[in-house]
C-alpha atoms as an extended CHARMM CRD file, in Angstrom:
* protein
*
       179  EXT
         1         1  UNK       CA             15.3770000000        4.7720000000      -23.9770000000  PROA      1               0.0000000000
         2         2  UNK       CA             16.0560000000        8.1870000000      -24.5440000000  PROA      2               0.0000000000
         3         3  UNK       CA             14.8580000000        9.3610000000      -20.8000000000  PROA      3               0.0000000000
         4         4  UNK       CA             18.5750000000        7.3870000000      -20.0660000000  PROA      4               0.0000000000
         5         5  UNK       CA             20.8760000000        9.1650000000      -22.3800000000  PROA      5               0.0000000000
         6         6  UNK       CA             19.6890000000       12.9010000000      -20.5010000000  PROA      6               0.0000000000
         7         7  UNK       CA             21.4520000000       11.5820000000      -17.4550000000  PROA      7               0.0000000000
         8         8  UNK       CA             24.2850000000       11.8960000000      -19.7660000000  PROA      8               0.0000000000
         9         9  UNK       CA             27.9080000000       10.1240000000      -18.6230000000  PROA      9               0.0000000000
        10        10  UNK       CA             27.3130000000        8.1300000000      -15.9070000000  PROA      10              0.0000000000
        11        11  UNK       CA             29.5560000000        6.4800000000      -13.0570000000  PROA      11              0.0000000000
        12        12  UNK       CA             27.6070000000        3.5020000000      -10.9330000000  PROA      12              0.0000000000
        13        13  UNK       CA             28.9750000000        2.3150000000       -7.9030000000  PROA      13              0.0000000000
        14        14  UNK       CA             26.6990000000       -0.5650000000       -6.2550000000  PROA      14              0.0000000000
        15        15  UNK       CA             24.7540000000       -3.7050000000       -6.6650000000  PROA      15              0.0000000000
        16        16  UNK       CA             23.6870000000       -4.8830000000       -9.7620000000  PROA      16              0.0000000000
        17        17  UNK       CA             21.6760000000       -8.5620000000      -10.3050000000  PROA      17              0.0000000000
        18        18  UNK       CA             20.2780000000       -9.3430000000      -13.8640000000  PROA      18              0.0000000000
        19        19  UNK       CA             20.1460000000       -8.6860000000      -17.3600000000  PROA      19              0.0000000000
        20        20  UNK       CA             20.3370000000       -5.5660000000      -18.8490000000  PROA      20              0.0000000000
        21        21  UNK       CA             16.7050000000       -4.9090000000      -19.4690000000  PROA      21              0.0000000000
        22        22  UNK       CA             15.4590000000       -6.4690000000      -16.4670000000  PROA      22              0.0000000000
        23        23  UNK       CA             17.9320000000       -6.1600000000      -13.0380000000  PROA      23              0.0000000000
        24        24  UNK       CA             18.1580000000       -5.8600000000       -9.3630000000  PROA      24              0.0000000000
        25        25  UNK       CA             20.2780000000       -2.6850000000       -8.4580000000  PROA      25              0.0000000000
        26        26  UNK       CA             21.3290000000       -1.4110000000       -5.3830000000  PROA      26              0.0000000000
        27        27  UNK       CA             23.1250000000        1.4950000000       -6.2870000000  PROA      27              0.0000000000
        28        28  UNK       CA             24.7040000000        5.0110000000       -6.2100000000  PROA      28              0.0000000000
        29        29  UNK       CA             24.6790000000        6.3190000000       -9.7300000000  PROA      29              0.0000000000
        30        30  UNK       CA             26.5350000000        9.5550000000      -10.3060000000  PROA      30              0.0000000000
        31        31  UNK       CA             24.6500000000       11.6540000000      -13.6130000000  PROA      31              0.0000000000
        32        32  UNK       CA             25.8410000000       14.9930000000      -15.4220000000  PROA      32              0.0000000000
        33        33  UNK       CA             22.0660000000       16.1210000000      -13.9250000000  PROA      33              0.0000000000
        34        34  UNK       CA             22.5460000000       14.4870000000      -10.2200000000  PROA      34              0.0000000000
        35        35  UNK       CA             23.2390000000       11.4900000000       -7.8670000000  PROA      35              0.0000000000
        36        36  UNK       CA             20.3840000000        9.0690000000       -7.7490000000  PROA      36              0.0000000000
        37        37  UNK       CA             20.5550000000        6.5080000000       -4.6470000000  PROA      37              0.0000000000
        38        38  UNK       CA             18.7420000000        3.2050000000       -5.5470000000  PROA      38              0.0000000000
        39        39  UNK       CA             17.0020000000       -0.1840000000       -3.8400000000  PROA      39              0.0000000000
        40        40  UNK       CA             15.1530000000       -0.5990000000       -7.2830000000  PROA      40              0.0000000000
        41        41  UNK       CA             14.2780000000       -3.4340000000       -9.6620000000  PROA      41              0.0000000000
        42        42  UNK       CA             13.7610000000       -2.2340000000      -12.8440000000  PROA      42              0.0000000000
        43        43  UNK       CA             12.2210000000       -4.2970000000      -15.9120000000  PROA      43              0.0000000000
        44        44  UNK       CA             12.3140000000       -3.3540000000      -19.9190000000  PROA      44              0.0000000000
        45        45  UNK       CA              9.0310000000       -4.6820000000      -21.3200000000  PROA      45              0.0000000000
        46        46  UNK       CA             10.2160000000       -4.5620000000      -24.7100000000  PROA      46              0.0000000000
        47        47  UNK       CA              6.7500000000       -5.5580000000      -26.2300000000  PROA      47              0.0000000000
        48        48  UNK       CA              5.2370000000       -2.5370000000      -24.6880000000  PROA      48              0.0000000000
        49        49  UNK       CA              8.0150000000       -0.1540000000      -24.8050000000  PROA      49              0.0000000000
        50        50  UNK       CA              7.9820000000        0.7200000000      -21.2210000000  PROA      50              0.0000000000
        51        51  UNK       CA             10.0500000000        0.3630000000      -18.1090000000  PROA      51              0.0000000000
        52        52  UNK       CA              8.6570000000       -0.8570000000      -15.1430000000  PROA      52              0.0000000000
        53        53  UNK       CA             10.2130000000       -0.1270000000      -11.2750000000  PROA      53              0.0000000000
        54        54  UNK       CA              9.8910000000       -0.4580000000       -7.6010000000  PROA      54              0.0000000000
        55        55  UNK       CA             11.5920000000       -0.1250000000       -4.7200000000  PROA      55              0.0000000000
        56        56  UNK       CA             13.1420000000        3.0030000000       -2.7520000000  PROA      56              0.0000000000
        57        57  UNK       CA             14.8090000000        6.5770000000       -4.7230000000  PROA      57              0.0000000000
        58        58  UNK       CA             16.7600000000        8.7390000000       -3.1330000000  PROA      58              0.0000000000
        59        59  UNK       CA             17.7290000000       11.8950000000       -4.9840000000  PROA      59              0.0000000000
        60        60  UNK       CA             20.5020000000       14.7520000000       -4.5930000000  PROA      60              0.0000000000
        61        61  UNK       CA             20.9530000000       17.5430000000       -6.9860000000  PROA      61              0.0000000000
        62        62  UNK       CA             19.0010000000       15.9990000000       -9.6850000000  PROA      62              0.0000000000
        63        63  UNK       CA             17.8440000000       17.8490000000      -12.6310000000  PROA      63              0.0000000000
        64        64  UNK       CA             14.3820000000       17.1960000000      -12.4400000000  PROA      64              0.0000000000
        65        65  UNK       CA             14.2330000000       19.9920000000      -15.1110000000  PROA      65              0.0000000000
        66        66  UNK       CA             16.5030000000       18.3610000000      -17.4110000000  PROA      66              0.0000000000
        67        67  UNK       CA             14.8960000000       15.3170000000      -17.0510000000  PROA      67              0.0000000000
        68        68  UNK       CA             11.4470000000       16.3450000000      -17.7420000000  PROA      68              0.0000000000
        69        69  UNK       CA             12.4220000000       18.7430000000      -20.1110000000  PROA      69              0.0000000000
        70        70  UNK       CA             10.8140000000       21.2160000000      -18.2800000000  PROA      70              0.0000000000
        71        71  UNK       CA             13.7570000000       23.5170000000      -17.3370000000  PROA      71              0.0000000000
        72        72  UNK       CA             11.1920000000       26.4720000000      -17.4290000000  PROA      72              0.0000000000
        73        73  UNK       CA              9.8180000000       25.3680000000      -14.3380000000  PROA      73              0.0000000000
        74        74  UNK       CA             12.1770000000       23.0400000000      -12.0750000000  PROA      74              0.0000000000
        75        75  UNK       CA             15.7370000000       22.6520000000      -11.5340000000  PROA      75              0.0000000000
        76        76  UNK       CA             17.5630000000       20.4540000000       -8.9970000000  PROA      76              0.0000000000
        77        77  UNK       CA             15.3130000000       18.3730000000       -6.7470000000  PROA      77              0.0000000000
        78        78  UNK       CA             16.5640000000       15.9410000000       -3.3020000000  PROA      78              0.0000000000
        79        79  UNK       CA             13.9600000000       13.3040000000       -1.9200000000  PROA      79              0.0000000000
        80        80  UNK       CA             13.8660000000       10.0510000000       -0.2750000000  PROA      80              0.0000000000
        81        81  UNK       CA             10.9250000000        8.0040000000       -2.1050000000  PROA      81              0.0000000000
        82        82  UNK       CA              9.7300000000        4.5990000000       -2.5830000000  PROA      82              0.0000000000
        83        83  UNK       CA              8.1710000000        4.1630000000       -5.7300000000  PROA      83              0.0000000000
        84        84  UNK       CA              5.9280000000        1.3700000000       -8.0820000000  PROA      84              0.0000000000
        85        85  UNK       CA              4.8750000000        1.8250000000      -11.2290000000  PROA      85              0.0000000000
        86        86  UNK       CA              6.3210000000        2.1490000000      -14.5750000000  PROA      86              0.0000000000
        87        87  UNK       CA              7.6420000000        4.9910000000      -17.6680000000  PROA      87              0.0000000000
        88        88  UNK       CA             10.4160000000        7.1650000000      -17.1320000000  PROA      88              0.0000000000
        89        89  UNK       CA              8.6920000000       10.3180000000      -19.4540000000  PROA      89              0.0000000000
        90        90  UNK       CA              5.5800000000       12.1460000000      -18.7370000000  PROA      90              0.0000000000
        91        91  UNK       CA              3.1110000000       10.4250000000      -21.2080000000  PROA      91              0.0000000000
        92        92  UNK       CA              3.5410000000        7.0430000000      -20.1490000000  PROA      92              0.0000000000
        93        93  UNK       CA              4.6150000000        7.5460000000      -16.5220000000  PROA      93              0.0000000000
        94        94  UNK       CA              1.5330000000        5.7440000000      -14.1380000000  PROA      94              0.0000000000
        95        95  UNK       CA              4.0540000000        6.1220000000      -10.6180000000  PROA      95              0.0000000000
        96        96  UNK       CA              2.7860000000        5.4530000000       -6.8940000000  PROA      96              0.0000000000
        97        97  UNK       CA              4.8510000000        7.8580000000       -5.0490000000  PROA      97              0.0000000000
        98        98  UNK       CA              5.6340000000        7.9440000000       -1.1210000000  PROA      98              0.0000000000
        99        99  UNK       CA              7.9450000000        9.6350000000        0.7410000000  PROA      99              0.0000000000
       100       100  UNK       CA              9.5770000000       13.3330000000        0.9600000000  PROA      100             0.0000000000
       101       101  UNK       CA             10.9100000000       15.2340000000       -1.3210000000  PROA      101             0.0000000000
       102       102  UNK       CA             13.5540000000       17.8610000000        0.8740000000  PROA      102             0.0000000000
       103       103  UNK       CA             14.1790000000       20.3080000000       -1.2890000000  PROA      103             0.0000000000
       104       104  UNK       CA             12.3190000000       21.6420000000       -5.0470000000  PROA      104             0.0000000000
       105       105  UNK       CA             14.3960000000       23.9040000000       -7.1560000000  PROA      105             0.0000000000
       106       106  UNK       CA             10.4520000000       25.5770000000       -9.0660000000  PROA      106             0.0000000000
       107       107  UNK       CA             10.3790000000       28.6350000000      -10.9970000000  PROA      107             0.0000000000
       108       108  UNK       CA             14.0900000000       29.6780000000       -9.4710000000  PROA      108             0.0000000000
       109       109  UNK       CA             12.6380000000       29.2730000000       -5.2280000000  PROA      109             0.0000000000
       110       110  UNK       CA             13.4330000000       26.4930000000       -3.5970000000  PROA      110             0.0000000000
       111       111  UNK       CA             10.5470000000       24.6340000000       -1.9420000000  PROA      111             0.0000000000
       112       112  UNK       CA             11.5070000000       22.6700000000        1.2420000000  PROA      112             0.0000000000
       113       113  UNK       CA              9.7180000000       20.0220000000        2.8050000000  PROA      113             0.0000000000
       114       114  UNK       CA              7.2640000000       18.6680000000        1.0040000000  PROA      114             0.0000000000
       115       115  UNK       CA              5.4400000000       15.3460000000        2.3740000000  PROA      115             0.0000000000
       116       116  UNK       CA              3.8090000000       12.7790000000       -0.7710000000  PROA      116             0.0000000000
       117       117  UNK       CA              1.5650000000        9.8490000000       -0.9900000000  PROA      117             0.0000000000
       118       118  UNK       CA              0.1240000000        9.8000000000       -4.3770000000  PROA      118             0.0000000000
       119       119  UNK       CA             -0.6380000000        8.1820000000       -8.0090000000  PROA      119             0.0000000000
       120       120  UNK       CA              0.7690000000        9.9740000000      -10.6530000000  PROA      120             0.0000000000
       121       121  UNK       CA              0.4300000000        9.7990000000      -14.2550000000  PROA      121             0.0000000000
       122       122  UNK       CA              0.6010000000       12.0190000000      -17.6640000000  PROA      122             0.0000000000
       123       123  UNK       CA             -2.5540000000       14.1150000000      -16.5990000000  PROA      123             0.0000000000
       124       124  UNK       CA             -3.0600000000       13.3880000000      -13.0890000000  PROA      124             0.0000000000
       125       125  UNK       CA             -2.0490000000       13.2060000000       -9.8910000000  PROA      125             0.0000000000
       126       126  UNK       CA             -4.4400000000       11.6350000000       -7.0040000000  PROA      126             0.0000000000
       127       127  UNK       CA             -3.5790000000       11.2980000000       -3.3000000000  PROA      127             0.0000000000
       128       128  UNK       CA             -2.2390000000       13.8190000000       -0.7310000000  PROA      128             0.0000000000
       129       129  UNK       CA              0.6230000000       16.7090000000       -0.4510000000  PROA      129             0.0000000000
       130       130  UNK       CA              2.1800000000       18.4980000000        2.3020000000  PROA      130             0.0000000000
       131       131  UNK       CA              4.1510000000       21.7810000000        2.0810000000  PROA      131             0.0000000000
       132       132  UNK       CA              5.5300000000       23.3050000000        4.7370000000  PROA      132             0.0000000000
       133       133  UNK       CA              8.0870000000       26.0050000000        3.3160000000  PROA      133             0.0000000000
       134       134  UNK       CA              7.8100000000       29.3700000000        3.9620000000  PROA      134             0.0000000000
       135       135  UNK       CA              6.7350000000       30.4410000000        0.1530000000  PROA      135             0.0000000000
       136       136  UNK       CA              4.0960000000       27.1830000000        0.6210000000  PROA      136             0.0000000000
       137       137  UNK       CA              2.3830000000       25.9210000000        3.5040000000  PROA      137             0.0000000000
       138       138  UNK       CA             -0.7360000000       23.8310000000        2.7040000000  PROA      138             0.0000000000
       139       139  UNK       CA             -2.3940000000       20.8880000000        2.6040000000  PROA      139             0.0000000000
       140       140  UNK       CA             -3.7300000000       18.8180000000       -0.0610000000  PROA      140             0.0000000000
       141       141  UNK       CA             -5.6150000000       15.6660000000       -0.5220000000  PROA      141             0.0000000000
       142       142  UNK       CA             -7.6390000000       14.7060000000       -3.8080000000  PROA      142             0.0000000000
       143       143  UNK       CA             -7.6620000000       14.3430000000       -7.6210000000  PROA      143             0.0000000000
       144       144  UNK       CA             -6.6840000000       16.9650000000      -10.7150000000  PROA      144             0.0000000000
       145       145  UNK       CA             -7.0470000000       15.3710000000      -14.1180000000  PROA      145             0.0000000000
       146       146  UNK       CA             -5.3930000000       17.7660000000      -16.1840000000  PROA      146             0.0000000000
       147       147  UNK       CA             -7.0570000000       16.6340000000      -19.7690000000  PROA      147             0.0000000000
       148       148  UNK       CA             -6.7450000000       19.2990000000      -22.1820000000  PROA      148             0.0000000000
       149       149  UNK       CA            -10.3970000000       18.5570000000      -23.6140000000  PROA      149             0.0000000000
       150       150  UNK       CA            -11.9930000000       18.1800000000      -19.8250000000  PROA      150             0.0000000000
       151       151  UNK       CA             -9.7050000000       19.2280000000      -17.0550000000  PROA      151             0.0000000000
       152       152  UNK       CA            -11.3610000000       18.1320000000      -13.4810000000  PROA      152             0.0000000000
       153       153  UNK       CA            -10.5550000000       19.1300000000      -10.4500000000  PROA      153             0.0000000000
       154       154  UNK       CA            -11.8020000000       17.0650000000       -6.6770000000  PROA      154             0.0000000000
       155       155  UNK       CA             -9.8130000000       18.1010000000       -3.6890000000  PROA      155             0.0000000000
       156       156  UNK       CA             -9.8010000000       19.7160000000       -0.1730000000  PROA      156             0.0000000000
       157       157  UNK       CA             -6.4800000000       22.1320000000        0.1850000000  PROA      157             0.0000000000
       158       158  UNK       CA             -5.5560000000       23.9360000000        3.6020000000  PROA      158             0.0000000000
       159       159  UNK       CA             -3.9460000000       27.0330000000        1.9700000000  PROA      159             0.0000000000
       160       160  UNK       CA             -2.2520000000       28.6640000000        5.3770000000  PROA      160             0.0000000000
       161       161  UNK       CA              0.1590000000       30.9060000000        3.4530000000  PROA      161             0.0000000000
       162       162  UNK       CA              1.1730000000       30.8220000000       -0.0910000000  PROA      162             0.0000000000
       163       163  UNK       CA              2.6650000000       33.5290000000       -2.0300000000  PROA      163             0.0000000000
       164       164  UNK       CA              1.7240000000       33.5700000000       -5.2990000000  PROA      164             0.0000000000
       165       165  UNK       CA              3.9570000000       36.3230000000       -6.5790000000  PROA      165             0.0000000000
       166       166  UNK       CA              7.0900000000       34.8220000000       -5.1380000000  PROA      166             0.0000000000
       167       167  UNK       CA              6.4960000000       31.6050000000       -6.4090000000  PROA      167             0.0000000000
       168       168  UNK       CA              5.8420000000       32.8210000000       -9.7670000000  PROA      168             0.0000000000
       169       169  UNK       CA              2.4820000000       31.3400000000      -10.2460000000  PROA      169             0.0000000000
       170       170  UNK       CA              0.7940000000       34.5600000000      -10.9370000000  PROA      170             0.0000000000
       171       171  UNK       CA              2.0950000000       37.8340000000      -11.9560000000  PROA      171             0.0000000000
       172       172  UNK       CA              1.2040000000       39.8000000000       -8.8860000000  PROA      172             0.0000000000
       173       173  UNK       CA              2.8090000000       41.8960000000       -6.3570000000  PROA      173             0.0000000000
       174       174  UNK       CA              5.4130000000       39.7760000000       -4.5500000000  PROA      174             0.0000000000
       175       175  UNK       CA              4.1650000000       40.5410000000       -1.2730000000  PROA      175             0.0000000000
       176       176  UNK       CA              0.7400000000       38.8680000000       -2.3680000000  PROA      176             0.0000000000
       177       177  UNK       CA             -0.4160000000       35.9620000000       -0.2600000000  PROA      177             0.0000000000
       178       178  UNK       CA             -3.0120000000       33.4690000000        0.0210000000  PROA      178             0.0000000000
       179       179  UNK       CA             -4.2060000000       32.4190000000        3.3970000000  PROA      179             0.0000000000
């Protein structure tokens, strides 16, 4: 798939059990965008086009970015996640996600500690967040379906402080904050 060749050259060092389009790995693989740390099986359903994964993720200095080819927005990203679901871009990804992310390169801050238990698909994410950097420090638990034609939004956030200018999210004074 294409999602592979933007990790670019890549060095594995690790387990690997299977085919090619259907494996076992337990590996460190070194990227031109970052090191990804896997416990994963991974399976190419060629019928449907997709990949399909589960197992645990750990990320350092990935270019989430570059990946999502959304470079606008993020940058490097470092978590430790254990994952189930299946597509590796952002139409068909349908992901259960669990675990922490340490450290989001977004908008050029970096965002540290950040606590996940969620679905997550093209348009929506559903399940709970916690942030607890000092740009970010909320709470989140609930639903946003982010459909063009009928966005919805069902959640309960704790906002203790967030600044809005720093972050980039509106174009305010940077000493703005949300409490």
């Amino acid at each position: 798939p294409d999602e592979i060749a933007k990790l670019g050259r890549i060095r594995i060092k690790g387990r690997f059990t299977g085919f090619y389009n259907d494996f076992v790995t337990k590996t460190d693989l070194y990227s031109e965008i970052g090191r990804l740390k896997t416990d994963i099986r991974f399976a190419n359903n060629i019928l449907e086009d997709i990949v399909y994964y589960k197992g645990d993720f750990d990320a350092r200095n990935f270019n989430l970015g570059k990946f999502l080819d959304m470079e606008n927005d993020f940058g490097d990203i470092n978590f430790a996640l254990n994952i189930a679901g299946k597509g590796l871009n952002i139409e068909t990804l349908e992901t259960q996600v669990k675990g922490r992310i340490d450290s989001l390169n977004f908008r050029d801050n970096v965002i540290n500690t950040i606590f996940v238990n969620a679905m997550v698909q093209e348009n929506l994410f559903e399940g709970s967040l916690q942030l607890q950097d000092n740009l970010i420090n909320t709470d989140f638990i609930g639903i946003i379906q982010l459909d063009s034609s009928n966005p919805s939004f069902d959640f309960v956030a704790n906002f203790k402080d967030v600044k809005l200018g720093q972050l980039h999210l509106l174009d305010i004074d940077s000493t703005a904050s949300l409490s």
